[in-house]
Short mmCIF file of C-alpha atoms in Angstrom, two decimals:
data_model
loop_
_atom_site.label_atom_id
_atom_site.label_comp_id
_atom_site.label_asym_id
_atom_site.label_seq_id
_atom_site.Cartn_x
_atom_site.Cartn_y
_atom_site.Cartn_z
CA UNK A 28 0.00 0.00 0.00
CA UNK A 29 1.25 3.47 -0.83
CA UNK A 30 2.33 5.68 2.07
CA UNK A 31 -0.42 8.11 3.19
CA UNK A 32 1.52 11.16 2.06
CA UNK A 33 1.93 9.75 -1.47
CA UNK A 34 -1.39 7.93 -1.83
CA UNK A 35 -3.83 8.94 -4.55
CA UNK A 36 -7.45 7.83 -4.57
CA UNK A 37 -9.92 8.03 -7.43
CA UNK A 38 -13.55 9.10 -7.20
CA UNK A 39 -16.17 9.28 -9.92
CA UNK A 40 -19.05 11.69 -10.45
CA UNK A 41 -20.87 13.10 -13.47
CA UNK A 42 -17.77 15.14 -14.36
CA UNK A 43 -15.69 11.97 -14.66
CA UNK A 44 -12.78 10.54 -12.70
CA UNK A 45 -11.21 12.84 -10.10
CA UNK A 46 -7.88 12.08 -8.42
CA UNK A 47 -7.36 13.22 -4.82
CA UNK A 48 -3.98 13.08 -3.09
CA UNK A 49 -4.48 15.47 -0.15
CA UNK A 50 -4.27 13.40 3.08
CA UNK A 51 -6.89 15.58 4.81
CA UNK A 52 -9.30 15.42 1.88
CA UNK A 53 -8.88 11.66 1.78
CA UNK A 54 -9.63 11.45 5.50
CA UNK A 55 -12.85 13.37 4.92
CA UNK A 56 -13.91 11.37 1.87
CA UNK A 57 -13.25 8.00 3.46
CA UNK A 58 -15.17 9.06 6.58
CA UNK A 59 -18.14 10.07 4.42
CA UNK A 60 -17.98 6.75 2.57
CA UNK A 61 -19.29 5.20 5.80
CA UNK A 62 -22.22 7.59 6.27
CA UNK A 63 -23.07 11.32 6.21
CA UNK A 64 -21.40 13.31 9.00
CA UNK A 65 -21.77 16.67 10.66
CA UNK A 66 -19.09 19.34 10.43
CA UNK A 67 -18.15 18.79 14.09
CA UNK A 68 -17.80 15.03 13.56
CA UNK A 69 -15.43 15.61 10.65
CA UNK A 70 -13.34 18.04 12.72
CA UNK A 71 -13.13 15.53 15.57
CA UNK A 72 -12.21 12.64 13.26
CA UNK A 73 -9.48 14.52 11.39
CA UNK A 74 -8.14 16.38 14.45
CA UNK A 75 -7.70 19.48 12.29
CA UNK A 76 -8.70 23.09 12.86
CA UNK A 77 -12.23 24.08 11.87
CA UNK A 78 -10.88 26.63 9.41
CA UNK A 79 -8.78 23.92 7.71
CA UNK A 80 -11.72 21.53 7.42
CA UNK A 81 -13.95 24.32 6.11
CA UNK A 82 -11.49 25.05 3.28
CA UNK A 83 -11.21 21.38 2.32
CA UNK A 84 -14.97 20.82 2.41
CA UNK A 85 -15.57 23.85 0.21
CA UNK A 86 -13.02 22.50 -2.26
CA UNK A 87 -14.62 19.04 -2.27
CA UNK A 88 -18.02 20.65 -2.81
CA UNK A 89 -16.70 22.66 -5.76
CA UNK A 90 -15.48 19.37 -7.31
CA UNK A 91 -18.96 17.93 -6.65
CA UNK A 92 -17.52 15.08 -4.60
CA UNK A 93 -19.41 16.14 -1.46
CA UNK A 94 -22.69 17.93 -0.84
CA UNK A 95 -23.88 20.03 2.08
CA UNK A 96 -27.34 19.95 3.66
CA UNK A 97 -29.00 21.08 6.88
CA UNK A 98 -29.72 18.74 9.74
CA UNK A 99 -33.56 18.49 9.79
CA UNK A 100 -33.49 18.39 13.60
CA UNK A 101 -31.24 21.42 13.94
CA UNK A 102 -30.86 23.73 10.96
CA UNK A 103 -27.87 25.40 12.59
CA UNK A 104 -25.89 22.21 11.96
CA UNK A 105 -24.74 21.18 8.50
CA UNK A 106 -24.49 17.60 7.29
CA UNK A 107 -22.02 16.49 4.63
CA UNK A 108 -22.46 13.43 2.43
CA UNK A 109 -20.60 11.79 -0.44
CA UNK A 110 -21.97 12.42 -3.94
CA UNK A 111 -19.34 10.37 -5.77
CA UNK A 112 -18.21 6.77 -6.01
CA UNK A 113 -14.88 5.41 -4.81
CA UNK A 114 -13.07 3.82 -7.76
CA UNK A 115 -9.63 2.76 -6.55
CA UNK A 116 -6.26 4.02 -5.38
CA UNK A 117 -2.57 4.03 -6.04
CA UNK A 118 -0.47 1.46 -4.24
CA UNK A 119 3.02 0.05 -4.13
CA UNK A 120 3.53 -1.91 -7.37
CA UNK A 121 3.36 -5.66 -6.78
CA UNK A 122 4.38 -7.66 -9.83
CA UNK A 123 5.22 -11.13 -8.49
CA UNK A 124 1.92 -12.94 -9.10
CA UNK A 125 1.41 -11.00 -12.34
CA UNK A 126 4.65 -12.50 -13.67
CA UNK A 127 3.61 -15.97 -12.48
CA UNK A 128 0.34 -15.61 -14.36
CA UNK A 129 2.14 -14.56 -17.54
CA UNK A 130 4.37 -17.61 -17.22
CA UNK A 131 1.27 -19.83 -17.41
CA UNK A 132 0.03 -18.23 -20.63
CA UNK A 133 2.17 -20.17 -23.16
CA UNK A 134 0.97 -23.57 -21.93
CA UNK A 135 -2.67 -22.48 -22.31
CA UNK A 136 -2.36 -20.46 -25.50
CA UNK A 137 -4.58 -22.79 -27.54
CA UNK A 138 -7.15 -23.54 -24.83
CA UNK A 139 -9.89 -20.95 -25.44
CA UNK A 140 -11.41 -21.01 -21.99
CA UNK A 141 -8.14 -21.10 -20.06
CA UNK A 142 -6.55 -18.38 -22.13
CA UNK A 143 -9.66 -16.17 -21.76
CA UNK A 144 -9.40 -16.57 -17.98
CA UNK A 145 -5.68 -15.79 -18.06
CA UNK A 146 -6.34 -12.72 -20.21
CA UNK A 147 -8.97 -11.42 -17.79
CA UNK A 148 -6.82 -11.95 -14.70
CA UNK A 149 -3.75 -10.52 -16.43
CA UNK A 150 -5.70 -7.31 -16.94
CA UNK A 151 -6.79 -7.22 -13.28
CA UNK A 152 -3.40 -8.13 -11.85
CA UNK A 153 -1.64 -5.94 -14.40
CA UNK A 154 -3.17 -2.83 -12.84
CA UNK A 155 -1.88 -3.97 -9.45
CA UNK A 156 1.54 -4.73 -10.91
CA UNK A 157 1.77 -1.17 -12.17
CA UNK A 158 0.60 0.41 -8.90
CA UNK A 159 -3.20 0.73 -9.17
CA UNK A 160 -5.81 -1.02 -7.03
CA UNK A 161 -8.75 -1.14 -9.45
CA UNK A 162 -10.98 -3.60 -7.52
CA UNK A 163 -13.66 -0.96 -6.70
CA UNK A 164 -14.15 0.10 -10.32
CA UNK A 165 -14.15 -3.53 -11.49
CA UNK A 166 -16.90 -4.29 -8.96
CA UNK A 167 -18.85 -1.23 -10.14
CA UNK A 168 -18.61 -2.42 -13.75
CA UNK A 169 -19.79 -5.86 -12.62
CA UNK A 170 -22.74 -4.29 -10.81
CA UNK A 171 -23.65 -2.27 -13.93
CA UNK A 172 -23.59 -5.50 -15.94
CA UNK A 173 -25.65 -7.36 -13.32
CA UNK A 174 -28.27 -4.61 -13.28
CA UNK A 175 -28.49 -4.67 -17.08
CA UNK A 176 -29.13 -8.43 -17.27
CA UNK A 177 -31.39 -8.68 -14.20
CA UNK A 178 -34.46 -8.59 -16.43
CA UNK A 179 -33.65 -12.02 -17.90
CA UNK A 180 -34.10 -13.68 -14.51
CA UNK A 181 -37.56 -15.00 -13.64
CA UNK A 182 -37.47 -15.51 -9.86
CA UNK A 183 -39.17 -13.01 -7.56
CA UNK A 184 -37.87 -14.19 -4.17
CA UNK A 185 -34.30 -14.04 -2.81
CA UNK A 186 -33.98 -17.82 -2.32
CA UNK A 187 -35.19 -18.70 -5.79
CA UNK A 188 -33.22 -15.91 -7.42
CA UNK A 189 -29.98 -17.10 -5.80
CA UNK A 190 -30.59 -20.58 -7.24
CA UNK A 191 -31.15 -19.02 -10.65
CA UNK A 192 -27.97 -16.91 -10.32
CA UNK A 193 -26.05 -20.07 -9.33
CA UNK A 194 -27.20 -21.80 -12.53
CA UNK A 195 -26.30 -18.73 -14.59
CA UNK A 196 -22.77 -18.63 -13.14
CA UNK A 197 -22.30 -22.37 -13.68
CA UNK A 198 -23.39 -22.05 -17.32
CA UNK A 199 -21.02 -19.17 -18.08
CA UNK A 200 -18.17 -19.95 -15.71
CA UNK A 201 -17.54 -23.69 -16.15
CA UNK A 202 -17.75 -24.05 -12.38
CA UNK A 203 -19.87 -25.52 -9.58
CA UNK A 204 -21.97 -23.14 -7.46
CA UNK A 205 -23.64 -23.96 -4.13
CA UNK A 206 -26.23 -21.76 -2.40
CA UNK A 207 -25.57 -21.61 1.36
CA UNK A 208 -28.23 -20.59 3.88
CA UNK A 209 -26.55 -19.49 7.13
CA UNK A 210 -25.14 -17.00 6.45
CA UNK A 211 -26.59 -16.46 2.99
CA UNK A 212 -23.80 -16.97 0.47
CA UNK A 213 -22.81 -18.42 -2.88
CA UNK A 214 -19.83 -20.79 -2.92
CA UNK A 215 -18.08 -21.23 -6.25
CA UNK A 216 -15.63 -24.02 -7.02
CA UNK A 217 -13.64 -23.89 -10.22
CA UNK A 218 -10.82 -26.31 -11.04
CA UNK A 219 -9.14 -23.90 -13.46
CA UNK A 220 -8.75 -21.17 -10.87
CA UNK A 221 -7.57 -23.70 -8.29
CA UNK A 222 -4.74 -24.82 -10.55
CA UNK A 223 -3.89 -21.58 -12.31
CA UNK A 224 -4.46 -18.60 -10.01
CA UNK A 225 -1.76 -17.53 -7.55
CA UNK A 226 -2.34 -17.08 -3.83
CA UNK A 227 -2.05 -13.31 -3.39
CA UNK A 228 -3.33 -12.89 0.18
CA UNK A 229 -6.62 -11.24 -0.79
CA UNK A 230 -9.74 -11.96 -2.91
CA UNK A 231 -9.60 -11.09 -6.59
CA UNK A 232 -13.13 -11.78 -7.90
CA UNK A 233 -14.46 -8.21 -7.79
CA UNK A 234 -16.27 -8.57 -11.12
CA UNK A 235 -18.31 -11.56 -9.90
CA UNK A 236 -19.04 -9.69 -6.65
CA UNK A 237 -20.50 -6.86 -8.69
CA UNK A 238 -22.49 -9.06 -11.09
CA UNK A 239 -24.23 -10.93 -8.24
CA UNK A 240 -24.93 -7.66 -6.43
CA UNK A 241 -26.29 -6.00 -9.56
CA UNK A 242 -28.65 -8.89 -10.39
CA UNK A 243 -30.04 -8.93 -6.84
CA UNK A 244 -30.55 -5.16 -6.76
CA UNK A 245 -31.99 -4.95 -10.24
CA UNK A 246 -34.41 -7.84 -9.89
CA UNK A 247 -35.56 -7.46 -6.28
CA UNK A 248 -35.24 -3.64 -6.09
CA UNK A 249 -33.56 -3.78 -2.71
CA UNK A 250 -30.11 -2.64 -1.61
CA UNK A 251 -28.06 -5.85 -1.47
CA UNK A 252 -24.37 -6.06 -0.66
CA UNK A 253 -22.07 -8.86 -1.85
CA UNK A 254 -18.62 -9.38 -0.35
CA UNK A 255 -16.11 -12.08 -1.27
CA UNK A 256 -14.67 -13.33 2.01
CA UNK A 257 -12.83 -16.44 0.80
CA UNK A 258 -11.08 -16.92 -2.53
CA UNK A 259 -8.45 -18.91 -4.36
CA UNK A 260 -6.42 -15.76 -3.91
CA UNK A 261 -6.57 -16.23 -0.11
CA UNK A 262 -5.52 -19.87 -0.32
CA UNK A 263 -9.01 -21.43 -0.21
CA UNK A 264 -10.27 -24.11 -2.57
CA UNK A 265 -13.35 -22.08 -3.45
CA UNK A 266 -14.70 -18.54 -3.64
CA UNK A 267 -17.31 -17.55 -1.03
CA UNK A 268 -19.59 -14.56 -1.65
CA UNK A 269 -21.55 -13.46 1.43
CA UNK A 270 -24.81 -11.64 0.74
CA UNK A 271 -26.45 -9.03 2.97
CA UNK A 272 -29.38 -6.65 2.67
#
C-alpha cells in the first residue's frame, strides 16, 4: 500500500474521474464513505482546525464530490455526504503474481477457456503490478452489468433468485456453485482457478461480486451487498460470496 503522504485515490461523479492526493481530503472522503457526517464530527475525526476543514470541504463541494445539507433536527448544523463513487487508489507496485500468471500463458495459448481466464486476470493483476488497485471500479462495472441483465431472470424471491444466479454462473463460468443458507452466500468451485491462479493474500473476484450484487438489486429492487470473504487468492479451494441486505 502506498504511504499516506503519497497515496492517490480516485472518485467518480458526473464530471468523470477525479484524483485526490491530499491526506486531509482523503480522511474526509473516506469518513463520508461510511455515512453522512456533521461538520463537528469531521473536525473531531481529522483532528484538524475548523478553518482547515472548512477550506477542504468547500473545495470538495466545488469538485462535486461532497454535498452540504441542513440537519432536519437542527438547521444550525450542517451535514455532509458523499456524492461520488470510490473507484480505486494508487499502491506500491506488486508484480510477483502478475509474472507468475504470464508464465502460465504459453501452456494455455490454444485452450480458449483457459486463455480467456488468463487474459482477464492478467488485466486485473496488471493494474496492481503497475501500482493501481482497481478492484472498486471492477466491482462497479460488474454491478452495472448485473443490473443490465437482471431482467432475464424470472425468480421473484431471494432464495429462488440465488438458485437461478447459481445456474447462470455455472453455465457461463464452467464451475460448480452452491447456495448456502446461514449465512446467505454463494460458494463457487472452479478447477481452473484452483490450478492456475496464484495465492495473493486477498480476494480477486471483484467482477463476480458486482455481477451478483447487480442482479439482486436490479431484480428485487432492494439494496443488497455482496462481499467475497474467501477466494483462491486467499488460499481457499473455493470462492465464497456473502450476501447481505
